[in-house]
Amino acid sequence: MKGPAAHWHDEPTDFGQMGKLPRGHGVAPAAAIGSLNITSATTDEELLDLPWHLALEDWPVANLAALPRGLSRHIVRFAHLSGSVIAVKETSEHVARHEYHMLRRLQRLDVPCVEPLAVLTGRRTADGSELDPVLVTRHLRFSLPYRALFSQTLRRDTLTRLIDAQALLLVRLHLVGFYWGDVSLSNTLFRRDAGAFAAYLVDAETGELYPELSNGQREYDLEIARVNIAGELMDLHEGGLIEEKIDPLATSERIMDSYRKLWAELTGKESFDLGERWRVNARIRRLNELGFDVEEFTIKTTADGSSIQLQPKVVDAGHHQRRLLQLTGLDAEENQARRLLNDMDAYRADNNPDLDQELSAHLWVRQVFEPVVRAIPRELQGKLEPAEVVHQLLEHRWYLSEEQNRNVPLAEAVQSYIDNVLRHRRDEAAFMLQEDSRPAGPPRPDTGGTPPASRPDGS
């Protein structure tokens, strides 16, 4: 990088003297380049190649990435940057900086959210007119806004999974003390997660972090979620984009029930007799099944020593993700990780039950995971992320074996999955979407649902 050293990390930087001009869009005026200030969490100098001297709505098509956009009160565009895709949002300087720093803090707390990259201020047009500052975030690969998660109509079970994912995200945010203030499906991105969905916060401009949230703050966030989701579902209902039999108001209530059940399981007190101490481990197992690890319990006994009161004090999400990463180095969503771990355990039991767990896990990666991923034709590799492909393949193989009453070999199942399922899915890594957010084409096959943890053959 030519010119004086730039302070990229959380320091506003004036690039006016660096001689770096946008390529492919004409030369930006010196005044526009000279006024630009960037607060950035990345050292990617190609940020300077983008046409910051143009309003977002006037950006050249050559810069833009054709990806689905959710509903937003701001102008948002997706653009190419160093082989990846970024989201650029025009807003005020105060809002952009607040959201940038809030997202960075949430990332440090390991909360599912988009990655903040930069805030740019001091933007000017060729004639010197001021332009709105922008917030730049990295696009979450294989994620989609909720309106893009259907082909013709949004089915009830898909909608239920979306709302459950939203409730889990809200619980995770509240556990770390984050008050969202604008909870909605529109402010969330969703990734497929082994028959369910994983939700990621994408808009934090109204959010605030506290040491701990009061019950009133949590309930107010929950009420905002209920009202916003009801409105979003009414909009879809009027457009004929959800099944007629779905009641938007009744369906929006699901987030209240889902949230409260999960919150009670994670934080609620439990009392039992001293002789029922096995319930401590039972509680841990239930939390693990929900994807949470327990770091500490608060246990109190009654004065006469006849009963115990138990309450989880600290819980961390990502139990199965961490185990999979530790055993194999694979990074996956929570439900995907649970499914892959189940297959890994079945593989070990069927092939090498006496082998060390870690060694068996690496054999599974070499003999199951990697061959499946390598077998996917290049033109289909953008359909789904690898962990989701392997999960769906394992389900497909299980159903084939059950249907044909035989152990279908892995290679045969892979070819069947590619030909009969994967080829007919739309490309979720780079999905073209019309401005009305309604995709064209035939309905996609759905492999939702999870078979038993064990399958005919783990190999």
Short mmCIF file of C-alpha atoms in Angstrom, two decimals:
data_model
loop_
_atom_site.label_atom_id
_atom_site.label_comp_id
_atom_site.label_asym_id
_atom_site.label_seq_id
_atom_site.Cartn_x
_atom_site.Cartn_y
_atom_site.Cartn_z
CA MET A 1 0.00 0.00 0.00
CA LYS A 2 1.55 3.26 -1.12
CA GLY A 3 1.74 6.46 0.83
CA PRO A 4 1.94 7.05 4.59
CA ALA A 5 0.85 4.31 6.97
CA ALA A 6 -2.89 4.20 7.62
CA HIS A 7 -4.49 3.65 11.02
CA TRP A 8 -7.24 1.22 10.12
CA HIS A 9 -8.27 -0.20 13.47
CA ASP A 10 -10.94 1.91 15.11
CA GLU A 11 -9.21 5.14 14.14
CA PRO A 12 -10.66 7.62 11.62
CA THR A 13 -8.29 7.80 8.68
CA ASP A 14 -7.90 10.55 6.11
CA PHE A 15 -6.94 8.98 2.77
CA GLY A 16 -6.83 12.23 0.86
CA GLN A 17 -3.04 12.18 0.44
CA MET A 18 -2.73 8.52 -0.50
CA GLY A 19 -3.32 8.85 -4.22
CA LYS A 20 -5.76 5.92 -4.21
CA LEU A 21 -8.51 6.45 -6.80
CA PRO A 22 -11.54 4.33 -7.66
CA ARG A 23 -11.00 2.00 -10.61
CA GLY A 24 -13.53 1.38 -13.33
CA HIS A 25 -15.94 4.19 -12.43
CA GLY A 26 -14.10 7.25 -13.67
CA VAL A 27 -11.80 9.31 -11.53
CA ALA A 28 -13.33 10.64 -8.34
CA PRO A 29 -12.79 14.37 -7.75
CA ALA A 30 -9.88 15.23 -5.51
CA ALA A 31 -12.22 17.06 -3.14
CA ALA A 32 -14.32 13.93 -2.68
CA ILE A 33 -11.32 11.70 -2.01
CA GLY A 34 -9.67 14.27 0.22
CA SER A 35 -12.69 14.56 2.50
CA LEU A 36 -13.18 10.83 3.07
CA ASN A 37 -12.63 9.45 6.58
CA ILE A 38 -12.77 5.75 7.38
CA THR A 39 -13.08 4.06 10.75
CA SER A 40 -12.38 0.44 9.96
CA ALA A 41 -11.85 -2.98 11.50
CA THR A 42 -10.16 -4.24 8.32
CA THR A 43 -6.96 -3.36 6.48
CA ASP A 44 -8.52 -4.13 3.11
CA GLU A 45 -7.34 -1.27 0.91
CA GLU A 46 -9.85 -2.19 -1.80
CA LEU A 47 -12.42 -0.31 0.26
CA LEU A 48 -10.99 2.75 -1.46
CA ASP A 49 -11.80 1.37 -4.90
CA LEU A 50 -15.55 1.69 -4.37
CA PRO A 51 -17.36 4.79 -5.72
CA TRP A 52 -17.91 6.57 -2.42
CA HIS A 53 -18.42 9.85 -4.30
CA LEU A 54 -21.76 8.51 -5.57
CA ALA A 55 -25.02 8.09 -3.66
CA LEU A 56 -25.72 4.39 -3.07
CA GLU A 57 -28.77 4.42 -5.35
CA ASP A 58 -26.48 5.60 -8.19
CA TRP A 59 -23.75 2.98 -7.81
CA PRO A 60 -22.76 1.26 -11.08
CA VAL A 61 -24.05 -2.25 -11.65
CA ALA A 62 -20.43 -3.42 -12.03
CA ASN A 63 -19.90 -2.80 -8.32
CA LEU A 64 -23.07 -4.45 -7.11
CA ALA A 65 -23.73 -8.04 -6.05
CA ALA A 66 -27.17 -9.41 -6.91
CA LEU A 67 -28.31 -10.69 -3.52
CA PRO A 68 -31.70 -10.56 -1.81
CA ARG A 69 -32.32 -7.53 0.37
CA GLY A 70 -34.64 -7.44 3.31
CA LEU A 71 -36.95 -4.54 4.10
CA SER A 72 -35.08 -1.52 5.44
CA ARG A 73 -35.78 2.12 6.24
CA HIS A 74 -32.37 2.94 4.76
CA ILE A 75 -30.87 2.55 1.30
CA VAL A 76 -28.81 -0.65 1.33
CA ARG A 77 -26.66 -2.10 -1.45
CA PHE A 78 -24.52 -5.23 -1.70
CA ALA A 79 -21.11 -4.77 -3.32
CA HIS A 80 -18.08 -6.86 -4.22
CA LEU A 81 -14.95 -6.44 -2.11
CA SER A 82 -11.81 -8.57 -2.38
CA GLY A 83 -13.64 -11.68 -3.50
CA SER A 84 -16.36 -11.39 -0.88
CA VAL A 85 -19.57 -9.39 -0.57
CA ILE A 86 -20.28 -6.45 1.71
CA ALA A 87 -23.49 -4.67 2.68
CA VAL A 88 -23.39 -0.86 2.57
CA LYS A 89 -26.05 1.17 4.37
CA GLU A 90 -26.52 4.94 4.15
CA THR A 91 -27.49 6.51 7.48
CA SER A 92 -26.47 9.30 9.85
CA GLU A 93 -22.97 9.44 11.33
CA HIS A 94 -24.23 8.94 14.88
CA VAL A 95 -26.30 5.88 13.95
CA ALA A 96 -23.52 4.39 11.81
CA ARG A 97 -20.90 4.72 14.55
CA HIS A 98 -23.25 3.48 17.26
CA GLU A 99 -24.20 0.39 15.25
CA TYR A 100 -20.58 -0.28 14.22
CA HIS A 101 -19.34 -0.30 17.81
CA MET A 102 -22.40 -2.22 19.05
CA LEU A 103 -21.84 -4.98 16.49
CA ARG A 104 -18.17 -5.20 17.44
CA ARG A 105 -19.10 -5.62 21.10
CA LEU A 106 -21.65 -8.30 20.27
CA GLN A 107 -19.04 -10.15 18.22
CA ARG A 108 -16.70 -10.18 21.19
CA LEU A 109 -19.55 -11.70 23.22
CA ASP A 110 -19.93 -14.42 20.57
CA VAL A 111 -23.49 -13.44 19.70
CA PRO A 112 -24.71 -14.35 16.18
CA CYS A 113 -24.58 -11.10 14.22
CA VAL A 114 -23.14 -9.68 11.01
CA GLU A 115 -19.49 -8.57 11.02
CA PRO A 116 -18.94 -4.78 11.04
CA LEU A 117 -16.17 -3.60 8.72
CA ALA A 118 -16.15 0.19 8.51
CA VAL A 119 -17.85 3.54 8.90
CA LEU A 120 -17.20 6.11 6.16
CA THR A 121 -17.91 9.79 6.67
CA GLY A 122 -17.05 12.96 4.75
CA ARG A 123 -18.41 11.60 1.47
CA ARG A 124 -18.87 14.18 -1.29
CA THR A 125 -20.10 14.14 -4.87
CA ALA A 126 -18.14 15.45 -7.86
CA ASP A 127 -19.63 18.91 -7.35
CA GLY A 128 -18.78 18.91 -3.64
CA SER A 129 -22.25 18.13 -2.29
CA GLU A 130 -22.33 16.16 0.95
CA LEU A 131 -23.43 12.52 0.97
CA ASP A 132 -24.73 10.50 3.90
CA PRO A 133 -22.20 8.46 5.89
CA VAL A 134 -22.31 4.70 5.43
CA LEU A 135 -21.94 1.61 7.59
CA VAL A 136 -20.18 -1.33 5.93
CA THR A 137 -20.75 -4.90 7.14
CA ARG A 138 -19.69 -8.23 5.67
CA HIS A 139 -22.46 -10.22 4.04
CA LEU A 140 -23.18 -13.47 5.87
CA ARG A 141 -22.70 -16.22 3.28
CA PHE A 142 -25.60 -18.60 2.68
CA SER A 143 -27.94 -16.34 4.66
CA LEU A 144 -31.22 -14.94 3.43
CA PRO A 145 -33.82 -12.44 4.67
CA TYR A 146 -37.05 -14.09 5.71
CA ARG A 147 -38.94 -12.94 2.61
CA ALA A 148 -36.53 -14.89 0.40
CA LEU A 149 -37.00 -18.19 2.22
CA PHE A 150 -39.97 -19.31 0.15
CA SER A 151 -40.64 -20.11 -3.50
CA GLN A 152 -44.40 -19.74 -3.87
CA THR A 153 -45.92 -19.62 -0.39
CA LEU A 154 -44.33 -19.72 3.04
CA ARG A 155 -45.54 -22.91 4.71
CA ARG A 156 -46.60 -23.12 8.34
CA ASP A 157 -43.73 -25.38 9.44
CA THR A 158 -41.13 -23.12 7.80
CA LEU A 159 -42.66 -20.10 9.47
CA THR A 160 -42.65 -21.89 12.82
CA ARG A 161 -38.94 -22.68 12.48
CA LEU A 162 -38.18 -19.04 11.60
CA ILE A 163 -39.98 -17.74 14.68
CA ASP A 164 -38.31 -20.33 16.93
CA ALA A 165 -34.91 -19.25 15.57
CA GLN A 166 -35.82 -15.62 16.23
CA ALA A 167 -36.81 -16.48 19.81
CA LEU A 168 -33.52 -18.28 20.41
CA LEU A 169 -31.57 -15.30 19.07
CA LEU A 170 -33.50 -12.95 21.35
CA VAL A 171 -32.79 -15.17 24.36
CA ARG A 172 -29.07 -15.21 23.55
CA LEU A 173 -29.04 -11.43 23.21
CA HIS A 174 -30.87 -10.96 26.50
CA LEU A 175 -28.52 -13.33 28.31
CA VAL A 176 -25.57 -11.03 27.52
CA GLY A 177 -27.55 -7.90 28.48
CA PHE A 178 -28.42 -6.64 24.97
CA TYR A 179 -31.68 -4.73 24.58
CA TRP A 180 -32.56 -4.78 20.87
CA GLY A 181 -35.38 -2.26 20.69
CA ASP A 182 -36.45 -3.20 17.15
CA VAL A 183 -36.89 -6.98 17.08
CA SER A 184 -38.32 -8.20 13.78
CA LEU A 185 -37.84 -10.81 11.09
CA SER A 186 -36.73 -7.99 8.79
CA ASN A 187 -33.80 -7.15 11.06
CA THR A 188 -32.61 -10.74 11.07
CA LEU A 189 -30.80 -12.99 8.60
CA PHE A 190 -31.42 -16.74 8.54
CA ARG A 191 -29.16 -19.64 7.61
CA ARG A 192 -30.31 -23.23 7.18
CA ASP A 193 -29.36 -25.39 10.14
CA ALA A 194 -30.14 -29.09 9.72
CA GLY A 195 -33.88 -28.79 9.20
CA ALA A 196 -34.16 -25.66 11.33
CA PHE A 197 -32.80 -22.13 10.96
CA ALA A 198 -30.05 -20.18 12.69
CA ALA A 199 -30.85 -16.49 13.18
CA TYR A 200 -28.33 -13.63 13.05
CA LEU A 201 -28.85 -10.04 14.13
CA VAL A 202 -28.32 -7.73 11.16
CA ASP A 203 -29.51 -4.34 12.47
CA ALA A 204 -28.29 -3.06 15.84
CA GLU A 205 -28.86 0.67 15.47
CA THR A 206 -31.48 0.79 18.25
CA GLY A 207 -29.65 -1.64 20.53
CA GLU A 208 -27.94 -1.04 23.86
CA LEU A 209 -25.79 -3.25 26.08
CA TYR A 210 -26.36 -3.35 29.85
CA PRO A 211 -24.74 -5.41 32.61
CA GLU A 212 -28.10 -7.17 32.95
CA LEU A 213 -31.60 -6.62 31.59
CA SER A 214 -34.59 -6.12 33.84
CA ASN A 215 -37.72 -8.21 33.36
CA GLY A 216 -39.41 -5.06 32.06
CA GLN A 217 -36.77 -4.54 29.38
CA ARG A 218 -37.00 -8.17 28.27
CA GLU A 219 -40.79 -8.10 28.16
CA TYR A 220 -40.80 -4.84 26.19
CA ASP A 221 -38.40 -6.33 23.62
CA LEU A 222 -40.63 -9.38 23.41
CA GLU A 223 -43.74 -7.25 22.87
CA ILE A 224 -41.95 -5.34 20.09
CA ALA A 225 -41.12 -8.69 18.48
CA ARG A 226 -44.73 -9.86 18.69
CA VAL A 227 -46.14 -6.68 17.15
CA ASN A 228 -43.51 -6.41 14.41
CA ILE A 229 -43.77 -10.07 13.41
CA ALA A 230 -47.58 -9.81 13.29
CA GLY A 231 -47.25 -6.83 10.94
CA GLU A 232 -44.74 -8.63 8.73
CA LEU A 233 -46.97 -11.71 8.50
CA MET A 234 -50.01 -9.56 7.68
CA ASP A 235 -48.02 -8.03 4.83
CA LEU A 236 -47.12 -11.49 3.52
CA HIS A 237 -50.72 -12.65 3.96
CA GLU A 238 -52.10 -9.75 1.94
CA GLY A 239 -49.60 -10.53 -0.81
CA GLY A 240 -50.62 -14.18 -0.90
CA LEU A 241 -47.16 -15.25 0.19
CA ILE A 242 -48.17 -17.40 3.15
CA GLU A 243 -50.79 -20.14 3.36
CA GLU A 244 -54.34 -18.82 3.67
CA LYS A 245 -55.00 -20.88 6.80
CA ILE A 246 -52.20 -19.14 8.71
CA ASP A 247 -53.42 -16.54 11.21
CA PRO A 248 -50.74 -13.80 11.37
CA LEU A 249 -51.76 -12.62 14.85
CA ALA A 250 -51.95 -16.09 16.37
CA THR A 251 -48.70 -17.12 14.69
CA SER A 252 -46.85 -14.06 16.01
CA GLU A 253 -47.76 -15.16 19.54
CA ARG A 254 -45.51 -18.17 19.08
CA ILE A 255 -42.40 -16.09 19.72
CA MET A 256 -43.78 -15.27 23.19
CA ASP A 257 -44.26 -18.94 24.07
CA SER A 258 -41.01 -20.11 22.49
CA TYR A 259 -38.99 -17.37 24.20
CA ARG A 260 -40.50 -17.90 27.65
CA LYS A 261 -40.06 -21.69 27.57
CA LEU A 262 -36.43 -21.35 26.54
CA TRP A 263 -35.71 -18.57 29.05
CA ALA A 264 -37.25 -20.62 31.87
CA GLU A 265 -35.17 -23.67 30.95
CA LEU A 266 -31.96 -21.64 30.84
CA THR A 267 -32.44 -19.48 33.91
CA GLY A 268 -35.31 -20.94 35.97
CA LYS A 269 -34.93 -22.33 39.49
CA GLU A 270 -35.69 -25.98 40.12
CA SER A 271 -36.38 -27.60 43.48
CA PHE A 272 -36.24 -31.30 44.28
CA ASP A 273 -35.69 -33.73 47.14
CA LEU A 274 -32.18 -34.46 48.33
CA GLY A 275 -32.52 -38.02 47.10
CA GLU A 276 -33.15 -36.82 43.54
CA ARG A 277 -29.70 -35.40 42.94
CA TRP A 278 -29.63 -37.14 39.56
CA ARG A 279 -31.83 -34.28 38.37
CA VAL A 280 -28.76 -32.01 38.39
CA ASN A 281 -27.22 -34.04 35.55
CA ALA A 282 -30.62 -34.30 33.87
CA ARG A 283 -30.87 -30.51 33.82
CA ILE A 284 -27.37 -30.26 32.33
CA ARG A 285 -28.30 -32.76 29.60
CA ARG A 286 -31.45 -30.80 28.72
CA LEU A 287 -29.42 -27.60 28.42
CA ASN A 288 -26.82 -29.38 26.30
CA GLU A 289 -29.58 -30.62 23.98
CA LEU A 290 -30.67 -27.00 23.57
CA GLY A 291 -27.09 -26.21 22.53
CA PHE A 292 -25.93 -24.57 25.74
CA ASP A 293 -23.02 -25.34 28.03
CA VAL A 294 -23.28 -24.86 31.79
CA GLU A 295 -20.28 -23.24 33.39
CA GLU A 296 -21.66 -22.88 36.90
CA PHE A 297 -24.67 -23.80 39.04
CA THR A 298 -26.05 -22.15 42.15
CA ILE A 299 -27.18 -24.90 44.53
CA LYS A 300 -28.91 -24.19 47.84
CA THR A 301 -30.19 -26.67 50.41
CA THR A 302 -33.06 -26.07 52.80
CA ALA A 303 -32.35 -25.60 56.51
CA ASP A 304 -33.40 -29.15 57.34
CA GLY A 305 -31.35 -30.55 54.41
CA SER A 306 -34.39 -32.25 52.87
CA SER A 307 -34.41 -30.51 49.48
CA ILE A 308 -32.20 -28.71 46.97
CA GLN A 309 -32.82 -25.57 44.95
CA LEU A 310 -30.91 -25.47 41.67
CA GLN A 311 -30.37 -22.61 39.21
CA PRO A 312 -27.96 -22.35 36.24
CA LYS A 313 -25.82 -19.28 36.80
CA VAL A 314 -23.88 -19.06 33.54
CA VAL A 315 -24.82 -20.71 30.25
CA ASP A 316 -22.99 -20.44 26.91
CA ALA A 317 -24.50 -21.28 23.54
CA GLY A 318 -22.77 -23.48 21.00
CA HIS A 319 -22.24 -26.75 22.90
CA HIS A 320 -22.30 -28.97 19.81
CA GLN A 321 -20.48 -26.41 17.66
CA ARG A 322 -17.57 -26.37 20.09
CA ARG A 323 -17.42 -30.16 20.34
CA LEU A 324 -17.41 -30.56 16.55
CA LEU A 325 -14.77 -27.87 16.15
CA GLN A 326 -12.61 -29.45 18.84
CA LEU A 327 -12.84 -32.94 17.32
CA THR A 328 -12.60 -32.12 13.63
CA GLY A 329 -11.85 -28.44 13.03
CA LEU A 330 -15.19 -28.13 11.19
CA ASP A 331 -17.22 -24.97 11.81
CA ALA A 332 -20.99 -25.47 11.54
CA GLU A 333 -24.27 -24.18 12.90
CA GLU A 334 -25.50 -25.74 16.16
CA ASN A 335 -28.07 -28.18 14.74
CA GLN A 336 -25.76 -29.12 11.88
CA ALA A 337 -23.03 -29.84 14.42
CA ARG A 338 -25.41 -32.01 16.48
CA ARG A 339 -26.39 -33.99 13.37
CA LEU A 340 -22.79 -34.48 12.21
CA LEU A 341 -21.73 -35.52 15.71
CA ASN A 342 -24.52 -38.12 15.78
CA ASP A 343 -23.28 -39.57 12.51
CA MET A 344 -19.71 -39.44 13.74
CA ASP A 345 -20.69 -41.42 16.85
CA ALA A 346 -22.57 -43.98 14.71
CA TYR A 347 -19.56 -44.28 12.40
CA ARG A 348 -17.30 -45.00 15.37
CA ALA A 349 -19.69 -47.60 16.83
CA ASP A 350 -20.02 -49.39 13.49
CA ASN A 351 -16.40 -49.29 12.34
CA ASN A 352 -13.92 -48.77 15.17
CA PRO A 353 -15.62 -48.74 18.60
CA ASP A 354 -12.31 -49.22 20.42
CA LEU A 355 -10.55 -46.35 18.64
CA ASP A 356 -9.86 -43.07 20.42
CA GLN A 357 -12.70 -40.59 19.89
CA GLU A 358 -10.51 -37.95 18.24
CA LEU A 359 -8.83 -40.44 15.90
CA SER A 360 -12.21 -41.84 14.88
CA ALA A 361 -13.49 -38.30 14.28
CA HIS A 362 -10.60 -37.57 11.89
CA LEU A 363 -11.28 -40.85 10.07
CA TRP A 364 -14.93 -39.79 9.71
CA VAL A 365 -13.85 -36.47 8.21
CA ARG A 366 -11.60 -38.24 5.68
CA GLN A 367 -13.97 -41.06 4.79
CA VAL A 368 -17.40 -39.38 5.02
CA PHE A 369 -17.36 -35.58 5.17
CA GLU A 370 -14.58 -34.79 2.68
CA PRO A 371 -15.65 -37.35 0.03
CA VAL A 372 -19.19 -35.95 0.08
CA VAL A 373 -17.99 -32.35 -0.28
CA ARG A 374 -15.54 -33.29 -3.08
CA ALA A 375 -18.29 -35.14 -4.95
CA ILE A 376 -20.40 -32.00 -5.36
CA PRO A 377 -19.96 -30.66 -8.93
CA ARG A 378 -18.37 -27.22 -9.11
CA GLU A 379 -21.50 -25.64 -10.58
CA LEU A 380 -23.56 -26.82 -7.58
CA GLN A 381 -21.17 -25.81 -4.80
CA GLY A 382 -22.94 -22.51 -4.20
CA LYS A 383 -26.28 -24.16 -3.49
CA LEU A 384 -25.69 -24.78 0.23
CA GLU A 385 -22.79 -24.58 2.64
CA PRO A 386 -20.84 -27.85 3.07
CA ALA A 387 -22.13 -28.74 6.56
CA GLU A 388 -25.74 -28.39 5.38
CA VAL A 389 -25.01 -30.48 2.28
CA VAL A 390 -23.56 -33.29 4.39
CA HIS A 391 -26.47 -33.13 6.83
CA GLN A 392 -29.01 -33.33 3.99
CA LEU A 393 -27.04 -36.15 2.33
CA LEU A 394 -27.10 -38.16 5.56
CA GLU A 395 -30.86 -37.67 5.82
CA HIS A 396 -31.30 -38.57 2.16
CA ARG A 397 -29.27 -41.76 2.62
CA TRP A 398 -31.25 -42.75 5.69
CA TYR A 399 -34.57 -42.33 3.87
CA LEU A 400 -33.28 -44.20 0.81
CA SER A 401 -32.12 -47.11 2.97
CA GLU A 402 -35.46 -47.22 4.78
CA GLU A 403 -37.43 -47.02 1.53
CA GLN A 404 -35.39 -49.73 -0.22
CA ASN A 405 -34.93 -51.87 2.91
CA ARG A 406 -31.18 -52.11 2.38
CA ASN A 407 -28.00 -50.31 3.33
CA VAL A 408 -27.51 -47.83 0.50
CA PRO A 409 -23.76 -47.24 -0.05
CA LEU A 410 -22.50 -43.72 0.56
CA ALA A 411 -21.41 -43.16 -3.07
CA GLU A 412 -24.84 -44.22 -4.38
CA ALA A 413 -26.60 -41.96 -1.89
CA VAL A 414 -24.39 -39.01 -2.87
CA GLN A 415 -25.23 -39.40 -6.57
CA SER A 416 -28.93 -39.74 -5.81
CA TYR A 417 -28.84 -36.64 -3.59
CA ILE A 418 -27.01 -34.59 -6.25
CA ASP A 419 -29.38 -35.63 -9.05
CA ASN A 420 -32.69 -35.63 -7.20
CA VAL A 421 -32.30 -32.94 -4.54
CA LEU A 422 -29.34 -30.60 -4.86
CA ARG A 423 -29.71 -29.82 -8.58
CA HIS A 424 -33.24 -28.58 -7.95
CA ARG A 425 -32.37 -26.18 -5.15
CA ARG A 426 -31.72 -22.53 -5.81
CA ASP A 427 -28.25 -21.13 -5.21
CA GLU A 428 -28.25 -19.66 -1.70
CA ALA A 429 -24.69 -18.32 -1.92
CA ALA A 430 -25.58 -15.94 -4.76
CA PHE A 431 -29.35 -15.96 -5.16
CA MET A 432 -30.79 -13.52 -7.72
CA LEU A 433 -33.85 -11.78 -6.34
CA GLN A 434 -36.28 -9.37 -7.95
CA GLU A 435 -36.99 -6.05 -6.28
CA ASP A 436 -40.27 -7.36 -4.92
CA SER A 437 -38.28 -10.05 -3.04
CA ARG A 438 -40.27 -12.83 -4.67
CA PRO A 439 -38.09 -15.43 -6.39
CA ALA A 440 -39.17 -17.18 -9.56
CA GLY A 441 -39.00 -20.85 -10.44
CA PRO A 442 -40.50 -24.11 -9.21
CA PRO A 443 -40.78 -24.93 -5.52
CA ARG A 444 -37.60 -26.31 -4.06
CA PRO A 445 -37.43 -29.82 -2.59
CA ASP A 446 -37.58 -29.75 1.18
CA THR A 447 -35.59 -32.21 3.25
CA GLY A 448 -36.78 -30.76 6.53
CA GLY A 449 -37.08 -32.99 9.55
CA THR A 450 -34.48 -35.10 11.28
CA PRO A 451 -34.27 -38.88 11.17
CA PRO A 452 -33.17 -40.87 14.21
CA ALA A 453 -29.69 -40.14 15.51
CA SER A 454 -28.46 -43.51 14.28
CA ARG A 455 -28.79 -44.62 10.65
CA PRO A 456 -28.36 -47.98 8.93
CA ASP A 457 -24.62 -47.51 8.52
CA GLY A 458 -22.34 -44.78 9.78
CA SER A 459 -19.67 -45.36 7.12
#
